Amino acid sequence: MNWDGTLSSSEFRIAALAFIEKWNRFISTSPPQWSWALSPKRPWIAAHEAEGYLLLENVFLPGSSEEDHDQVNDRGKQEPSCSGQDDTIDSTILVQSHHDEMHRYDFHIVYSMSYKVPVLYFRGYCSDGQPLVLNDIEKDLPGNSAKLLMESKWTFITQEEHPYLNRPWYTLHPCGTSEWMKLLISTDASRDKHQVEFENYLVSWLSVVGQVVGLRIPFEMLKDSGSCS
Amino acid sequence: MDKGSEAQKYVWEGAIPLQIHLHESEVTTLPPPPPALVLAPRIGYLPLLVPQIKPFFSSTLPPGTDTVWFEYKGLPLKWYIPTGVLFDLLCADPERPWNLTVHFRGYPANILTPCEGEDSVKWSFINSLKEAAYIINGNCKNVMNMSQSDQVELWRSVVNVNLESYLWVSSKLKLGIAGDEFSVKSNASVIKSQQSNVETDNTGSVKTGRIPVRLYLYNVNEDFDDLEDAPQIDSWDRISYINRPVEIIGEGKYFTLLDAVKSLLPEFFAEQSSTITNEEISETEVGEEQRLPSEDGSSTPRTAEDVGETSCEHVGSSDVSDNAEIKLLRIQGIEPKPEIPFSWVVNNLMNPERFLHICVYIRIPESISI
C-alpha cells in the first residue's frame, strides 16, 4: 500500500527521539539542542507519554544584511532536500556572537492530530525580550520565503494559538505537508522499511521547512539520513 | 435541495443576547455611554459584531487606532472561537444578557492572536474548514479549489446566518461524514452505516469515519452542586483544548456521544465500569433521544437542575475513573444525553466550519493519582 506521507502520534514520537539523537550527534559542540517537552496541558496525566513536542530555543538568526541576502539567494536555488550542501559549516550559524540586529527565535515542532504531520511553530524576540511582529520576522527570513509571504500572506505563515502553550505563535500551514513528504521520501530506497522512514522523517521534513525560516540542517545529517541520495 | 434538519435550524437561529460595556479606561465623556445591546449569533464570531457596536461608543473613545477585543470578567475572549462556544464554556450558568466588556485600544497581543477585523475571522474560518476537510477526506483540495465566488458566498452565508445558502455552497465541498444518512433513515440502517465507516464514494476516494472535533476541558477542583456555583474561569490556562479527530468505530453497536468523549479523554475512563454503554437501550428510546436536541435547541437551555440529571447522573459518578466526575457536557447550549448516537450529534450540532465543539467541565479532586 502506498504510504500517504503522514505519521501517527506514536510514530512522531519515535521520529522525534531519533531526530534528537541524530542532531546531538552531529551538532554536539554547542547549544542550542533539540529536546522533547512533555505536554504541559494535562498535568494530571503523567502517564500519557506520547503527548509532547520538540523544542529548540534561544536560536540566534542573523538579521538581514547585504551579505546575508547573497547567501539567501544561493540557498534558494538549491534542491529542497539538499540545502546547505556547499556551506556545511552552517551549523555554526545557529549560534552567533551578539549583534545589534540579532534576534532570538524559539522553534517548536508539534504533532497535528488533524493533519497527522509535524507542524512548525516559532516566535522571535529582540535582545530586550520584546516579541517580534511579522514584519520584523519577514526581514530575518531567507529572500525567497519573504517573497512567498508577500504573495500569500494568509496561507503561508499565520499566527495561531500554540496548541500546548495557549499563546499566539507563528506557524507554517501544514495542509500540503503530507503531499510533499510523500514525494520527498518516495525517492528514498528505504521506502518499504517504515521504521527507517519514521526515524528519518523529521530530518527530511526540517530540510524543507527549515529553509523557510532560515534554520539549516548540517549536510552530514542529511546524508546520513539518505534524504540526499 | 437540502434545507437542513430541524435541529440545524435551531442551531443557526440560536443567538445570545449581549450587553456590551465599553471598558472604563476608554470612556472620555460624561456621562459614560450606556451599554450596547446586541443579539450575537451562536455560530458567529465576536469581531463580526464590531460594525454594529462601534456607533454606540465611537464618540467617547480616546484618540488612536481601533484594535478591538472583548473580555468577560477579566478574561480576554479568543475571537476565533465561535460566540456560542465561548458562552457555553465560560457561562456554566447561562447569564442573560451576557455582560461583556469591549476594548478598542490596548490589544493584549501576548495572549490573543491579532485580529484585523472581518478578514482575519474569514481566514481563520477557512483554515478551520480546510482542517476539517483534511480530517474527513485526507486532503483539503475541495476547499483549496473552491472558486472565489463560492468562497465569498460561503463566508457571506456564515456572516448573514443563512443556512439555506450555506447548505447549498458547502454541499459542493463533499464533506459528507460516514453515517450521514442517519437523519433520514431508520435506526437499523444507522447501525449498518456505522459499521462500514470506511467506504468509497463515487470519486473513488476513501471516506473515513474521522470526525473533526474541538473539545474544551475545564478542570474544576472544587465540587459544586449547581452550575451557578461553578467556579469562574479566570485564565485560558485552566482550559485544556483538545483538537483531535474522533474515529467512529462501529462494533456491532452504534457509536455514542459518550464513546466519542471517552476516545478524547481516555485517561478518565481507564477503569471504566459497565453502566451506560452496556445498558440495553431499546430502539424506541433511541428515537426519543434523536428528537431531544431539536426540542432543546431553542434558546432556552435547561436549568442547572436538569443538567445535574443528564450529565452528572449518567456520565459522572459511574463511568469516570476514580473520583473524577463530568460535571457538564454542553454542545450548542444543550446537554445531550451521553448515549445519543454521535453521528446525530455531529450532523446536527456542528458549526459551519464543520467542527463539533464540545465543552466539558470535569472535577478531579486534588489528591487524585491516575
XYZ file of C-alpha atoms in Angstrom:
599
model
C 0.000 0.000 0.000
C 1.249 3.426 -0.831
C 2.327 5.453 2.106
C 0.401 8.737 2.330
C 3.156 10.876 3.811
C 1.671 11.024 7.295
C 2.695 9.783 10.726
C 0.759 8.551 13.708
C 1.359 10.288 17.023
C 3.433 7.405 18.345
C 5.466 7.353 15.121
C 6.021 11.079 15.577
C 7.427 10.390 18.995
C 9.783 7.746 17.599
C 10.814 10.135 14.843
C 11.338 12.942 17.333
C 13.561 10.925 19.644
C 15.584 9.663 16.677
C 15.914 13.224 15.422
C 17.180 14.495 18.771
C 19.717 11.712 18.960
C 20.957 12.432 15.454
C 21.050 16.193 15.897
C 23.055 15.882 19.073
C 25.438 13.501 17.362
C 26.163 15.913 14.513
C 25.980 19.138 16.450
C 27.456 18.082 19.711
C 29.703 21.038 20.212
C 27.362 23.704 21.412
C 23.793 24.574 22.195
C 21.106 25.052 21.068
C 19.935 21.487 21.021
C 16.585 19.984 20.330
C 14.799 18.406 23.211
C 11.497 16.690 23.891
C 8.995 18.575 26.020
C 6.049 16.888 27.637
C 2.707 18.479 27.101
C 2.032 20.842 29.993
C -1.612 20.763 29.069
C -2.925 17.972 31.177
C -0.540 17.688 34.109
C -2.703 15.099 35.817
C -1.913 12.517 33.188
C 1.743 11.958 33.722
C 1.450 8.518 32.225
C 0.375 9.766 28.833
C 3.888 9.839 27.496
C 3.105 10.168 23.819
C 1.925 13.757 24.220
C 4.801 16.090 23.721
C 6.705 18.189 21.229
C 10.191 19.004 20.066
C 11.728 22.289 21.017
C 14.802 24.274 20.088
C 15.028 27.583 21.894
C 17.203 30.661 22.021
C 18.396 30.331 18.455
C 20.093 33.395 17.035
C 19.247 34.106 13.450
C 21.135 36.858 11.703
C 19.126 39.942 10.903
C 19.103 40.904 7.268
C 22.207 42.479 5.820
C 23.667 42.663 2.336
C 25.896 39.687 2.953
C 23.017 37.592 4.221
C 20.939 38.362 1.212
C 23.575 36.910 -1.080
C 23.690 33.729 0.939
C 19.967 33.566 0.947
C 19.705 33.789 -2.789
C 22.178 30.970 -3.258
C 20.254 28.830 -0.919
C 17.000 29.482 -2.693
C 18.283 27.869 -5.868
C 19.145 24.590 -4.315
C 17.037 21.488 -4.255
C 14.935 21.367 -1.125
C 16.327 18.150 0.265
C 19.925 19.160 -0.299
C 20.069 22.593 1.225
C 23.236 23.566 2.921
C 25.228 21.447 0.505
C 28.041 23.892 -0.023
C 28.011 25.508 3.337
C 28.451 22.678 5.738
C 29.687 24.998 8.433
C 26.199 26.375 8.662
C 25.570 24.638 11.894
C 27.712 27.263 13.498
C 25.455 29.975 12.173
C 22.860 28.856 14.643
C 24.885 30.395 17.399
C 26.360 33.725 16.615
C 28.026 36.408 18.595
C 25.740 39.089 19.909
C 24.983 41.766 17.441
C 22.715 44.786 17.428
C 20.368 43.254 14.902
C 20.389 39.825 16.437
C 17.025 38.254 17.003
C 16.409 35.180 19.065
C 13.969 32.526 17.929
C 12.209 29.612 19.574
C 11.189 26.705 17.369
C 8.709 24.045 18.376
C 7.691 21.029 16.323
C 4.232 19.922 17.322
C 2.310 16.950 16.011
C -1.042 17.773 14.457
C -3.708 15.151 15.078
C -5.762 16.662 12.272
C -3.109 16.631 9.553
C -1.116 13.730 11.008
C 2.127 15.557 10.270
C 4.574 17.690 12.251
C 3.859 21.432 12.334
C 6.452 24.126 12.953
C 5.585 26.822 15.479
C 8.012 29.652 16.126
C 8.372 33.027 17.728
C 11.074 35.633 17.693
C 12.134 38.346 20.009
C 14.689 41.116 20.283
C 17.568 41.026 22.682
C 15.477 43.051 25.128
C 12.798 40.362 25.112
C 10.272 42.268 23.019
C 8.391 39.848 20.741
C 8.872 40.370 17.019
C 5.930 41.146 14.792
C 5.550 39.505 11.403
C 7.174 42.472 9.633
C 10.334 42.088 11.720
C 10.370 38.350 11.179
C 9.974 38.751 7.431
C 13.232 40.682 7.372
C 15.000 37.764 9.020
C 13.623 35.206 6.595
C 15.503 33.979 3.537
C 14.721 36.080 0.466
C 12.533 33.582 -1.332
C 10.281 32.882 1.604
C 9.812 36.580 2.238
C 8.649 36.810 -1.353
C 6.192 33.945 -0.884
C 4.978 35.601 2.247
C 4.206 38.768 0.345
C 2.263 36.890 -2.274
C 0.230 34.763 0.057
C 0.075 36.324 3.444
C -2.545 34.045 4.941
C -1.856 30.601 3.592
C 1.816 30.688 4.297
C 2.854 31.934 7.714
C -0.033 32.556 10.041
C -0.266 33.464 13.655
C -2.140 30.863 15.622
C -2.528 29.647 19.117
C 0.220 27.256 20.157
C -1.657 24.017 20.809
C 0.060 23.416 24.128
C 1.065 26.852 25.333
C -2.168 28.751 24.762
C -0.376 31.772 23.326
C -0.138 33.158 19.801
C 2.823 31.758 17.862
C 3.707 31.875 14.192
C 3.174 28.703 12.265
C 3.603 27.285 8.779
C 0.360 25.939 7.482
C 0.556 22.124 7.295
C -2.106 21.329 4.724
C 0.398 20.435 1.981
C 2.923 18.671 4.168
C 1.864 15.055 3.615
C 1.935 15.609 -0.160
C 5.497 16.843 -0.346
C 6.714 14.447 2.300
C 5.416 11.622 0.151
C 7.397 12.929 -2.810
C 10.475 13.546 -0.717
C 10.597 10.130 0.875
C 9.430 8.061 -2.091
C 12.719 8.840 -3.846
C 14.332 7.094 -0.956
C 15.371 3.484 -1.389
C 14.141 2.628 2.076
C 10.551 3.321 1.194
C 9.171 -0.006 2.325
C 11.000 -0.088 5.579
C 8.689 2.011 7.606
C 10.851 2.016 10.668
C 13.661 3.684 8.765
C 11.325 6.207 7.258
C 9.948 7.391 10.548
C 13.359 7.772 12.056
C 14.428 9.975 9.174
C 11.102 11.686 8.696
C 11.910 14.785 10.705
C 15.300 15.296 9.091
C 13.692 15.323 5.661
C 10.823 17.430 6.902
C 13.062 20.032 8.510
C 15.260 20.180 5.431
C 12.283 21.768 3.677
C 10.521 23.639 6.454
C 13.747 24.900 7.992
C 14.597 26.675 4.762
C 11.586 28.901 5.078
C 12.672 30.187 8.454
C 16.399 30.072 7.820
C 17.034 27.124 10.093
C 19.507 24.836 8.387
C 20.417 21.228 8.881
C 24.030 20.085 8.638
C 24.726 18.362 5.359
C 26.222 15.324 7.100
C 22.995 14.816 8.913
C 21.019 14.844 5.673
C 23.471 12.499 4.044
C 23.309 10.134 6.959
C 19.547 10.077 6.646
C 19.711 9.214 2.994
C 17.495 12.113 2.050
C 20.068 13.496 -0.293
C 20.791 10.458 -2.410
C -32.423 20.896 -2.123
C -31.282 20.259 1.413
C -32.958 22.695 3.732
C -31.298 21.370 6.841
C -32.687 19.414 9.747
C -34.876 20.957 12.381
C -32.025 20.851 14.861
C -29.658 22.526 12.408
C -32.157 25.339 12.034
C -32.308 25.759 15.797
C -28.536 25.901 15.938
C -28.368 28.508 13.178
C -31.158 30.588 14.684
C -29.551 30.359 18.100
C -28.351 33.707 19.406
C -27.050 35.098 22.653
C -28.259 38.462 23.928
C -25.176 40.517 24.748
C -24.914 43.615 26.868
C -21.637 45.179 25.897
C -19.934 47.731 28.086
C -17.084 49.951 26.998
C -14.107 49.488 29.298
C -13.918 52.400 31.724
C -10.365 53.271 30.724
C -11.662 54.188 27.262
C -14.531 56.380 28.389
C -13.620 60.028 27.808
C -17.064 61.579 28.148
C -19.563 62.205 30.903
C -21.925 60.592 31.416
C -20.394 57.336 30.243
C -22.113 55.757 27.239
C -24.869 53.234 28.016
C -24.086 49.602 27.177
C -24.872 48.304 23.710
C -27.436 45.537 23.421
C -26.932 43.183 20.505
C -28.017 39.686 19.585
C -24.972 37.587 18.741
C -25.491 34.501 16.544
C -24.156 31.328 18.155
C -22.328 30.326 15.010
C -20.818 33.804 14.589
C -17.646 35.396 15.912
C -17.335 38.409 18.194
C -15.324 40.668 15.819
C -18.172 40.434 13.306
C -20.276 42.463 15.744
C -17.915 45.420 15.722
C -19.660 47.374 12.927
C -22.852 47.065 14.964
C -21.462 48.200 18.296
C -18.899 50.787 17.219
C -21.545 53.524 16.752
C -22.536 53.192 20.409
C -19.080 54.119 21.578
C -17.296 55.999 18.798
C -17.989 59.450 20.232
C -16.373 58.701 23.557
C -13.228 56.806 22.529
C -9.803 58.295 23.163
C -7.712 59.115 20.079
C -5.931 56.190 18.468
C -6.409 53.254 16.153
C -9.014 50.584 16.821
C -7.762 47.186 17.928
C -10.976 45.692 19.174
C -11.113 42.891 21.719
C -13.651 41.553 24.182
C -13.381 40.467 27.758
C -15.591 38.597 30.218
C -14.862 39.119 33.904
C -11.235 39.902 33.160
C -10.681 37.044 30.708
C -9.785 38.203 27.165
C -12.011 36.293 24.764
C -10.494 34.330 21.898
C -12.167 35.760 18.832
C -11.618 32.639 16.705
C -13.842 30.517 18.965
C -17.499 30.758 17.873
C -19.531 33.030 20.146
C -21.887 30.232 21.192
C -18.980 28.068 22.266
C -17.490 30.898 24.354
C -20.848 31.337 26.050
C -21.289 27.615 26.727
C -17.778 27.332 28.089
C -17.485 30.489 30.178
C -21.059 30.772 31.459
C -21.823 27.410 33.025
C -24.924 29.016 34.438
C -26.157 30.968 31.406
C -26.229 34.702 32.061
C -28.776 36.703 30.086
C -27.951 39.162 28.828
C -24.337 38.158 28.771
C -22.309 41.097 30.078
C -19.132 41.589 28.079
C -16.620 44.389 28.065
C -15.288 45.738 24.800
C -11.921 47.415 24.338
C -10.983 49.446 21.284
C -7.412 50.072 22.467
C -4.577 48.158 24.079
C -4.814 44.774 22.359
C -3.335 42.002 24.559
C -1.151 40.604 21.789
C 0.713 38.305 24.156
C -2.497 36.433 24.942
C -4.670 36.780 21.865
C -3.876 36.198 18.229
C -4.084 39.553 16.442
C -7.344 40.276 14.687
C -7.521 42.666 11.764
C -11.283 42.683 11.545
C -13.516 40.543 9.372
C -10.694 39.407 7.095
C -8.860 37.710 9.936
C -12.028 35.977 11.035
C -12.727 34.833 7.493
C -9.283 33.306 7.064
C -9.419 31.657 10.439
C -12.755 30.164 9.384
C -11.384 28.977 6.035
C -8.332 27.475 7.740
C -10.578 25.556 10.113
C -12.706 24.400 7.210
C -9.539 23.210 5.443
C -8.511 21.339 8.563
C -11.937 19.711 8.790
C -11.793 18.778 5.109
C -8.400 17.200 5.637
C -9.693 15.190 8.579
C -12.706 13.980 6.611
C -11.211 13.424 3.158
C -7.483 13.141 3.784
C -6.827 16.292 1.762
C -8.153 19.816 1.530
C -8.328 20.068 -2.241
C -12.049 20.743 -2.304
C -11.613 23.763 -0.083
C -8.432 24.952 -1.808
C -10.018 24.642 -5.233
C -13.179 26.459 -4.290
C -13.986 29.227 -6.728
C -13.606 32.756 -5.471
C -17.338 33.370 -5.757
C -18.213 30.193 -3.852
C -15.769 31.132 -1.146
C -17.340 34.563 -0.846
C -20.821 33.086 -0.816
C -19.889 30.535 1.822
C -18.450 33.212 4.054
C -21.416 35.546 3.492
C -23.763 32.710 4.468
C -21.984 32.445 7.813
C -21.846 36.208 8.397
C -25.509 36.586 7.464
C -26.516 33.349 9.201
C -28.186 31.990 6.085
C -28.484 28.221 6.496
C -30.018 27.535 3.100
C -27.313 29.349 1.209
C -24.681 27.691 3.425
C -26.009 24.193 2.733
C -26.058 24.869 -0.986
C -22.469 26.148 -1.256
C -20.976 23.763 1.263
C -22.527 20.733 -0.429
C -20.009 21.334 -3.229
C -17.206 20.630 -0.772
C -18.249 16.987 -0.490
C -17.614 16.842 3.204
C -20.145 14.143 3.948
C -19.412 12.185 7.049
C -19.906 8.478 7.239
C -23.215 7.828 8.908
C -24.686 10.945 7.336
C -27.812 9.096 6.323
C -28.737 8.724 9.965
C -31.070 11.651 9.999
C -33.262 10.309 7.216
C -33.150 6.569 7.656
C -34.322 4.286 10.396
C -32.250 3.325 13.353
C -31.477 -0.070 11.926
C -29.685 1.373 8.930
C -27.670 3.596 11.194
C -26.033 0.639 12.737
C -25.095 -0.610 9.311
C -23.690 2.690 8.119
C -21.653 2.990 11.281
C -20.146 -0.391 10.780
C -18.873 0.458 7.362
C -17.059 3.541 8.476
C -14.548 3.233 5.703
C -16.390 3.467 2.472
C -15.638 4.537 -1.028
C -17.558 7.342 -2.602
C -18.173 7.569 -6.313
C -14.993 9.520 -6.988
C -13.037 6.571 -5.675
C -11.513 8.305 -2.706
C -11.719 6.617 0.643
C -14.151 8.056 3.070
C -13.249 7.512 6.663
C -15.055 7.847 9.913
C -12.808 10.651 11.179
C -14.859 13.444 12.703
C -13.468 16.959 13.302
C -13.929 17.768 16.980
C -12.638 20.514 19.232
C -13.064 19.804 22.914
C -12.624 22.392 25.657
C -11.963 20.805 29.014
C -12.248 22.762 32.222
C -10.695 21.014 35.163
C -12.653 22.127 38.223
C -11.076 21.436 41.580
C -13.864 22.463 43.893
C -17.059 20.499 43.946
C -20.364 22.223 43.333
C -23.962 21.121 43.121
C -25.458 23.865 40.999
C -23.887 25.245 37.884
C -24.408 28.735 39.257
C -21.815 27.826 41.878
C -19.297 26.606 39.319
C -16.013 28.462 39.727
C -15.381 31.195 37.168
C -12.757 30.533 34.510
C -10.152 33.224 35.129
C -7.431 32.119 32.736
C -7.194 30.212 29.481
C -4.528 28.110 31.148
C -7.319 26.478 33.131
C -8.768 25.097 29.901
C -7.310 22.129 28.073
C -8.006 22.492 24.403
C -8.149 19.131 22.689
C -8.145 19.420 18.933
C -8.262 15.830 17.887
C -10.462 13.927 15.432
C -12.780 11.266 16.731
C -12.648 7.968 14.887
C -16.069 6.455 14.626
C -15.708 2.794 15.345
C -18.701 0.589 14.827
C -18.510 -2.703 16.614
C -21.977 -4.011 16.136
C -23.461 -1.271 18.252
C -23.865 2.355 17.448
C -21.209 4.828 18.467
C -22.447 7.206 21.135
C -21.507 10.684 22.273
C -20.065 9.058 25.379
C -17.899 6.782 23.203
C -16.602 9.898 21.457
C -15.811 11.692 24.706
C -14.128 8.566 26.016
C -11.911 8.392 22.967
C -10.846 12.020 23.509
C -10.286 11.699 27.247
C -9.145 8.105 27.654
C -7.356 8.845 30.920
C -10.653 9.490 32.683
C -12.221 6.295 31.510
C -9.344 3.930 32.022
C -11.079 1.918 34.713
C -14.405 2.040 33.056
C -17.275 0.437 34.837
C -20.160 -1.011 32.975
C -23.168 1.221 33.127
C -24.312 3.221 30.165
C -22.761 1.725 27.087
C -23.647 -1.777 28.115
C -27.081 -0.768 29.148
C -29.635 -2.072 26.735
C -31.218 0.878 25.058
C -34.283 -0.018 23.104
C -34.882 1.361 19.659
C -37.773 3.444 20.857
C -35.597 5.129 23.410
C -33.111 5.948 20.726
C -35.893 7.509 18.767
C -36.627 9.765 21.673
C -33.035 10.765 22.063
C -32.978 11.650 18.450
C -35.670 14.236 18.875
C -34.319 15.572 22.085
C -31.808 18.125 20.863
C -34.195 19.695 18.405
C -36.608 20.311 21.204
C -33.909 21.757 23.339
C -32.063 23.502 20.574
C -34.100 26.619 21.176
C -32.526 29.461 23.047
C -33.806 28.176 26.379
C -31.284 25.677 27.656
C -32.086 23.581 30.640
C -31.783 24.723 34.159
C -28.963 23.687 36.379
C -31.141 21.035 37.954
C -31.755 19.412 34.604
C -28.093 19.352 33.860
C -27.481 17.526 37.065
C -29.841 14.886 35.909
C -28.403 14.405 32.471
C -24.681 14.783 32.784
C -23.898 14.006 36.375
C -26.060 11.005 36.902
C -25.386 9.398 33.591
C -21.738 10.073 32.955
C -20.483 11.329 36.223
C -20.100 9.043 39.134
C -20.372 5.724 37.403
C -18.166 5.822 34.344
C -15.303 8.101 35.146
C -12.336 6.506 36.767
C -11.706 7.031 40.453
C -13.302 10.181 41.720
C -13.143 12.255 38.565
C -16.565 13.368 37.553
C -18.001 15.021 34.474
C -19.996 17.949 35.795
C -21.086 19.387 32.491
C -21.074 18.291 28.862
C -22.505 21.002 26.679
C -22.829 21.368 22.913
C -24.636 24.298 21.266
C -26.218 25.305 24.551
C -27.705 21.936 25.371
C -26.583 18.982 27.422
C -27.271 15.981 25.187
C -27.598 12.607 26.856
C -24.335 10.674 26.624
C -25.946 7.689 24.937
C -27.178 9.695 21.964
C -25.706 8.497 18.633
C -22.587 10.525 17.920
C -23.302 10.832 14.210
C -26.571 12.570 15.024
C -24.760 14.989 17.300
C -22.158 15.752 14.641
C -24.527 16.204 11.741
C -26.940 18.397 13.628
C -24.861 20.317 16.128
C -21.632 21.025 14.261
C -20.577 24.562 13.452
C -20.349 25.781 9.842
C -16.585 25.197 9.694
C -17.508 21.505 10.142
C -16.113 21.147 13.634
C -18.160 19.885 16.543
C -17.282 21.972 19.609
C -17.762 20.180 22.926
C -17.474 21.903 26.313
C -16.720 19.680 29.273
C -16.365 20.528 32.962
C -14.632 17.774 34.833
C -13.894 17.617 38.511
C -10.813 15.853 39.728
C -10.113 16.006 43.439
C -6.656 17.490 44.049
C -5.106 14.410 45.583
C -6.095 12.019 42.817
C -3.464 9.939 41.141
C -4.468 8.284 37.927
